[in-house]
mmCIF file of C-alpha atoms and ligand atoms in Angstrom:
data_model
loop_
_atom_site.group_PDB
_atom_site.id
_atom_site.type_symbol
_atom_site.label_atom_id
_atom_site.label_comp_id
_atom_site.label_asym_id
_atom_site.label_seq_id
_atom_site.Cartn_x
_atom_site.Cartn_y
_atom_site.Cartn_z
ATOM 1 C CA MET A 654 -15.292 -26.371 -23.948
ATOM 2 C CA LYS A 655 -13.138 -27.269 -21.002
ATOM 3 C CA GLY A 656 -10.531 -25.098 -19.372
ATOM 4 C CA PHE A 657 -8.099 -24.580 -16.514
ATOM 5 C CA SER A 658 -8.242 -21.516 -14.304
ATOM 6 C CA SER A 659 -7.123 -20.385 -10.873
ATOM 7 C CA PRO A 660 -9.309 -18.301 -8.531
ATOM 8 C CA ASN A 661 -6.910 -15.408 -7.878
ATOM 9 C CA SER A 662 -5.252 -15.301 -11.301
ATOM 10 C CA PRO A 663 -5.883 -11.959 -13.067
ATOM 11 C CA PHE A 664 -5.401 -13.710 -16.427
ATOM 12 C CA SER A 665 -7.998 -16.386 -15.615
ATOM 13 C CA ARG A 666 -10.332 -13.638 -14.462
ATOM 14 C CA LYS A 667 -9.888 -11.759 -17.728
ATOM 15 C CA VAL A 668 -11.052 -14.816 -19.698
ATOM 16 C CA ARG A 669 -13.942 -15.428 -17.336
ATOM 17 C CA VAL A 670 -15.066 -11.781 -17.631
ATOM 18 C CA VAL A 671 -14.910 -12.006 -21.438
ATOM 19 C CA ALA A 672 -16.905 -15.254 -21.332
ATOM 20 C CA ILE A 673 -19.598 -13.568 -19.217
ATOM 21 C CA GLU A 674 -19.658 -10.320 -21.224
ATOM 22 C CA THR A 675 -20.043 -12.278 -24.485
ATOM 23 C CA GLY A 676 -22.686 -14.656 -23.133
ATOM 24 C CA GLN A 677 -20.486 -17.757 -23.188
ATOM 25 C CA ALA A 678 -19.889 -18.438 -19.494
ATOM 26 C CA ALA A 679 -22.015 -21.592 -19.569
ATOM 27 C CA SER A 680 -20.012 -22.947 -22.525
ATOM 28 C CA ILE A 681 -16.805 -23.423 -20.506
ATOM 29 C CA GLU A 682 -16.387 -26.093 -17.862
ATOM 30 C CA TRP A 683 -13.496 -24.937 -15.668
ATOM 31 C CA THR A 684 -11.099 -27.136 -13.748
ATOM 32 C CA VAL A 685 -9.919 -24.867 -10.953
ATOM 33 C CA VAL A 686 -6.309 -25.486 -9.941
ATOM 34 C CA ASP A 687 -4.078 -24.377 -7.087
ATOM 35 C CA LEU A 688 -0.832 -23.082 -8.522
ATOM 36 C CA GLY A 689 2.548 -23.576 -6.933
ATOM 37 C CA GLY A 690 3.506 -27.115 -7.909
ATOM 38 C CA SER A 691 3.477 -29.355 -10.942
ATOM 39 C CA ILE A 692 -0.010 -29.983 -12.355
ATOM 40 C CA PRO A 693 0.406 -32.731 -14.996
ATOM 41 C CA ALA A 694 -3.062 -32.288 -16.555
ATOM 42 C CA LEU A 695 -2.407 -28.548 -17.007
ATOM 43 C CA GLU A 696 1.119 -29.119 -18.343
ATOM 44 C CA ALA A 697 -0.299 -31.634 -20.844
ATOM 45 C CA THR A 698 -2.471 -28.902 -22.377
ATOM 46 C CA ASN A 699 -0.161 -25.894 -21.923
ATOM 47 C CA PRO A 700 3.547 -26.806 -21.873
ATOM 48 C CA LEU A 701 4.171 -23.609 -19.878
ATOM 49 C CA GLY A 702 2.008 -24.969 -17.060
ATOM 50 C CA GLN A 703 0.102 -21.681 -16.831
ATOM 51 C CA VAL A 704 -3.542 -20.776 -16.534
ATOM 52 C CA PRO A 705 -5.756 -19.874 -18.261
ATOM 53 C CA VAL A 706 -6.134 -22.575 -20.894
ATOM 54 C CA VAL A 707 -9.239 -23.405 -22.896
ATOM 55 C CA VAL A 708 -9.597 -26.582 -24.940
ATOM 56 C CA THR A 709 -11.830 -25.979 -27.934
ATOM 57 C CA GLU A 710 -14.558 -28.364 -29.046
ATOM 58 C CA ALA A 711 -12.127 -29.481 -31.783
ATOM 59 C CA GLY A 712 -9.705 -30.533 -29.022
ATOM 60 C CA GLU A 713 -7.177 -27.725 -29.542
ATOM 61 C CA ALA A 714 -5.680 -26.205 -26.394
ATOM 62 C CA LEU A 715 -5.571 -22.402 -26.541
ATOM 63 C CA TYR A 716 -3.415 -20.143 -24.363
ATOM 64 C CA ASP A 717 -2.521 -17.523 -23.220
ATOM 65 C CA SER A 718 -5.314 -15.221 -21.981
ATOM 66 C CA ALA A 719 -5.014 -12.825 -24.951
ATOM 67 C CA VAL A 720 -5.474 -15.686 -27.410
ATOM 68 C CA VAL A 721 -8.378 -17.222 -25.485
ATOM 69 C CA CYS A 722 -10.132 -13.845 -25.159
ATOM 70 C CA GLU A 723 -9.844 -13.166 -28.873
ATOM 71 C CA TYR A 724 -11.039 -16.710 -29.631
ATOM 72 C CA LEU A 725 -14.137 -16.180 -27.491
ATOM 73 C CA ASP A 726 -14.711 -12.803 -29.124
ATOM 74 C CA ALA A 727 -14.741 -14.477 -32.550
ATOM 75 C CA ARG A 728 -17.500 -16.848 -31.408
ATOM 76 C CA HIS A 729 -20.312 -14.427 -30.572
ATOM 77 C CA ASP A 730 -22.515 -12.043 -32.532
ATOM 78 C CA GLY A 731 -22.646 -9.107 -30.082
ATOM 79 C CA PRO A 732 -20.464 -5.986 -30.062
ATOM 80 C CA LYS A 733 -16.841 -7.040 -30.418
ATOM 81 C CA LEU A 734 -14.314 -6.609 -27.605
ATOM 82 C CA PHE A 735 -11.403 -6.667 -30.068
ATOM 83 C CA PRO A 736 -11.866 -3.902 -32.672
ATOM 84 C CA ALA A 737 -11.439 -5.430 -36.133
ATOM 85 C CA ALA A 738 -8.935 -2.977 -37.604
ATOM 86 C CA GLY A 739 -7.304 0.416 -37.540
ATOM 87 C CA GLU A 740 -6.202 2.639 -34.680
ATOM 88 C CA ALA A 741 -8.935 1.346 -32.373
ATOM 89 C CA ARG A 742 -7.520 -2.181 -32.659
ATOM 90 C CA TRP A 743 -3.931 -1.144 -31.929
ATOM 91 C CA GLU A 744 -5.027 0.923 -28.960
ATOM 92 C CA ALA A 745 -7.089 -1.945 -27.508
ATOM 93 C CA LEU A 746 -4.233 -4.424 -27.997
ATOM 94 C CA ARG A 747 -1.673 -2.042 -26.495
ATOM 95 C CA LEU A 748 -3.837 -1.442 -23.451
ATOM 96 C CA GLN A 749 -4.448 -5.164 -23.089
ATOM 97 C CA ALA A 750 -0.668 -5.656 -23.100
ATOM 98 C CA LEU A 751 -0.273 -2.874 -20.532
ATOM 99 C CA GLY A 752 -2.935 -4.394 -18.266
ATOM 100 C CA ASP A 753 -1.431 -7.871 -18.631
ATOM 101 C CA GLY A 754 2.008 -6.470 -17.856
ATOM 102 C CA LEU A 755 0.662 -4.805 -14.739
ATOM 103 C CA GLY A 756 -0.807 -8.160 -13.686
ATOM 104 C CA ALA A 757 2.470 -9.958 -14.407
ATOM 105 C CA ALA A 758 4.566 -7.428 -12.463
ATOM 106 C CA SER A 759 2.146 -7.640 -9.536
ATOM 107 C CA ALA A 760 2.306 -11.450 -9.574
ATOM 108 C CA ALA A 761 6.121 -11.335 -9.703
ATOM 109 C CA LEU A 762 6.269 -8.891 -6.790
ATOM 110 C CA ALA A 763 3.795 -10.937 -4.745
ATOM 111 C CA GLY A 764 5.833 -14.094 -5.464
ATOM 112 C CA GLU A 765 9.070 -12.420 -4.388
ATOM 113 C CA ARG A 766 7.457 -11.262 -1.130
ATOM 114 C CA ARG A 767 6.437 -14.846 -0.360
ATOM 115 C CA ARG A 768 10.070 -15.933 -0.338
ATOM 116 C CA PRO A 769 11.876 -16.168 3.000
ATOM 117 C CA GLU A 770 13.343 -12.753 3.795
ATOM 118 C CA GLU A 771 16.955 -13.880 3.451
ATOM 119 C CA ARG A 772 16.286 -15.110 -0.092
ATOM 120 C CA ARG A 773 14.614 -11.947 -1.390
ATOM 121 C CA PHE A 774 16.434 -9.685 -3.858
ATOM 122 C CA GLN A 775 15.430 -6.068 -3.353
ATOM 123 C CA PRO A 776 16.449 -4.858 -6.852
ATOM 124 C CA PHE A 777 14.044 -7.435 -8.312
ATOM 125 C CA SER A 778 11.171 -6.060 -6.222
ATOM 126 C CA ASP A 779 12.146 -2.479 -7.066
ATOM 127 C CA ASN A 780 12.084 -3.337 -10.764
ATOM 128 C CA GLN A 781 8.564 -4.809 -10.485
ATOM 129 C CA SER A 782 7.386 -1.814 -8.452
ATOM 130 C CA GLY A 783 8.730 0.496 -11.154
ATOM 131 C CA LYS A 784 6.733 -1.353 -13.802
ATOM 132 C CA ILE A 785 3.598 -1.141 -11.646
ATOM 133 C CA SER A 786 4.002 2.541 -10.975
ATOM 134 C CA ARG A 787 4.657 3.430 -14.639
ATOM 135 C CA ALA A 788 1.762 1.236 -15.824
ATOM 136 C CA LEU A 789 -0.629 2.974 -13.407
ATOM 137 C CA ALA A 790 0.521 6.389 -14.633
ATOM 138 C CA ARG A 791 -0.014 5.369 -18.250
ATOM 139 C CA LEU A 792 -3.468 3.909 -17.525
ATOM 140 C CA GLU A 793 -4.426 7.167 -15.810
ATOM 141 C CA HIS A 794 -3.224 8.987 -18.944
ATOM 142 C CA ASP A 795 -5.317 6.634 -21.140
ATOM 143 C CA LEU A 796 -8.508 6.914 -19.097
ATOM 144 C CA ALA A 797 -10.562 8.059 -22.099
ATOM 145 C CA ALA A 798 -9.920 4.711 -23.801
ATOM 146 C CA LEU A 799 -10.911 2.804 -20.665
ATOM 147 C CA GLU A 800 -14.112 4.833 -20.347
ATOM 148 C CA GLY A 801 -15.192 4.258 -23.962
ATOM 149 C CA PRO A 802 -17.150 1.339 -25.448
ATOM 150 C CA LEU A 803 -16.357 -1.986 -23.780
ATOM 151 C CA THR A 804 -13.235 -3.597 -25.253
ATOM 152 C CA ILE A 805 -10.557 -5.936 -24.006
ATOM 153 C CA ALA A 806 -8.608 -2.854 -22.789
ATOM 154 C CA PRO A 807 -10.668 -2.000 -19.680
ATOM 155 C CA ILE A 808 -11.208 -5.689 -18.912
ATOM 156 C CA ALA A 809 -7.450 -6.372 -18.865
ATOM 157 C CA ALA A 810 -6.725 -3.198 -16.876
ATOM 158 C CA ALA A 811 -9.411 -3.846 -14.277
ATOM 159 C CA CYS A 812 -8.466 -7.504 -13.733
ATOM 160 C CA ALA A 813 -4.835 -6.466 -13.231
ATOM 161 C CA ILE A 814 -5.715 -3.650 -10.826
ATOM 162 C CA GLY A 815 -7.955 -6.036 -8.881
ATOM 163 C CA TYR A 816 -5.045 -8.441 -8.436
ATOM 164 C CA MET A 817 -2.605 -5.623 -7.630
ATOM 165 C CA GLU A 818 -4.938 -4.457 -4.865
ATOM 166 C CA LEU A 819 -5.524 -7.996 -3.617
ATOM 167 C CA ARG A 820 -1.767 -8.443 -3.102
ATOM 168 C CA ASP A 821 -1.262 -4.846 -1.909
ATOM 169 C CA CYS A 822 1.434 -4.320 -4.530
ATOM 170 C CA ALA A 823 1.100 -0.518 -4.685
ATOM 171 C CA PRO A 824 -0.054 0.787 -1.303
ATOM 172 C CA GLY A 825 -1.579 4.244 -1.590
ATOM 173 C CA TRP A 826 -1.894 4.068 -5.395
ATOM 174 C CA ARG A 827 -5.361 5.605 -5.290
ATOM 175 C CA GLU A 828 -4.026 8.897 -3.955
ATOM 176 C CA GLY A 829 -1.884 9.574 -7.007
ATOM 177 C CA HIS A 830 -4.334 8.153 -9.537
ATOM 178 C CA SER A 831 -7.745 9.415 -8.501
ATOM 179 C CA GLY A 832 -9.236 9.290 -12.015
ATOM 180 C CA LEU A 833 -8.118 5.702 -12.516
ATOM 181 C CA ALA A 834 -9.277 4.691 -9.033
ATOM 182 C CA ASP A 835 -12.703 6.204 -9.661
ATOM 183 C CA TRP A 836 -12.967 4.467 -13.036
ATOM 184 C CA TYR A 837 -11.821 1.157 -11.522
ATOM 185 C CA ASP A 838 -14.431 1.271 -8.759
ATOM 186 C CA ARG A 839 -17.190 1.855 -11.309
ATOM 187 C CA PHE A 840 -15.899 -0.865 -13.641
ATOM 188 C CA ALA A 841 -15.470 -3.356 -10.775
ATOM 189 C CA ALA A 842 -19.201 -2.973 -10.034
ATOM 190 C CA ARG A 843 -20.116 -4.665 -13.324
ATOM 191 C CA PRO A 844 -21.813 -8.041 -12.736
ATOM 192 C CA SER A 845 -19.034 -9.835 -14.693
ATOM 193 C CA MET A 846 -16.391 -8.331 -12.395
ATOM 194 C CA ARG A 847 -18.330 -8.995 -9.205
ATOM 195 C CA GLU A 848 -18.937 -12.591 -10.192
ATOM 196 C CA THR A 849 -15.217 -13.184 -10.796
ATOM 197 C CA ALA A 850 -13.775 -11.257 -7.848
ATOM 198 C CA PRO A 851 -10.700 -13.085 -6.515
ATOM 199 C CA PRO A 852 -11.234 -14.753 -3.162
ATOM 200 C CA GLY A 853 -7.611 -14.278 -1.985
ATOM 201 C CA PRO A 854 -5.366 -14.775 -0.103
ATOM 202 C CA ALA A 855 -3.964 -18.109 -1.358
ATOM 203 C CA LYS A 856 -1.468 -18.047 -4.267
HETATM 204 N N1 LIG B 2230 0.716 -14.320 -20.378
HETATM 205 C C1 LIG B 2230 -0.070 -15.297 -19.682
HETATM 206 C C2 LIG B 2230 0.266 -15.263 -18.198
HETATM 207 C C3 LIG B 2230 -0.412 -16.381 -17.441
HETATM 208 C C4 LIG B 2230 0.128 -16.504 -16.035
HETATM 209 O O1 LIG B 2230 1.145 -15.899 -15.659
HETATM 210 N N2 LIG B 2230 -0.550 -17.312 -15.242
HETATM 211 C C5 LIG B 2230 -0.105 -17.544 -13.883
HETATM 212 C C6 LIG B 2230 -1.244 -17.363 -12.886
HETATM 213 S S1 LIG B 2230 -1.641 -15.662 -12.700
HETATM 214 C C7 LIG B 2230 0.347 -18.983 -13.758
HETATM 215 O O2 LIG B 2230 -0.254 -19.876 -14.329
HETATM 216 N N3 LIG B 2230 1.446 -19.210 -13.009
HETATM 217 C C8 LIG B 2230 1.970 -20.524 -12.798
HETATM 218 C C9 LIG B 2230 3.316 -20.671 -13.411
HETATM 219 O O3 LIG B 2230 3.782 -19.769 -14.118
HETATM 220 O O4 LIG B 2230 3.922 -21.725 -13.191
HETATM 221 C C10 LIG B 2230 -1.565 -15.051 -19.931
HETATM 222 O O5 LIG B 2230 -1.923 -13.939 -20.319
HETATM 223 O O6 LIG B 2230 -2.360 -15.994 -19.800
#
């Protein structure tokens, strides 16, 4: 398979972590792109022009990260990262959405901060910061689910927190969320997380 990714993208990282955890890292040949301008080859596979994208062996382009992760999970015989049914599935999907939302709010805040000062809109930043702060509180509340058997939930949460820290989107967050911070540090020590750590500081 071929794919597009970006080194600091939390969503690209999520797919790369899933590929490693499911033993499929060698099956994907990544084209690494710098975001920020038009990338015709990326736009030709994903009309939204976003990473990550994976093109299957049948030639179908798959996006976004949630779809690609579930596709990879369907292709291996080990323990599944997406529970098949029932409450466990809804919890994993909800926490994936929460982690992805935390990553999206962090990316939006980081993008706003890159704008020239006179073109920034403080209420926009405040709105993103509110999402970040509420998402962290909810993840702290849901720690038991993050600590359990490996699913897409902790992978999504950890990739988002890694990006949030990289861009310093919630200074001091560890003080108010000591359980989550402790969990994150342990999870970030996994080989799949270490191998995909974002280099920063480019976009
Ligand atoms: N919901 C998407 C979000 C993907 C996303 O926002 N990717 C960012 C990089 S972190 C991107 O490609 N931004 C470029 C753009 O939106 O033009 C997913 O889960 O894959």
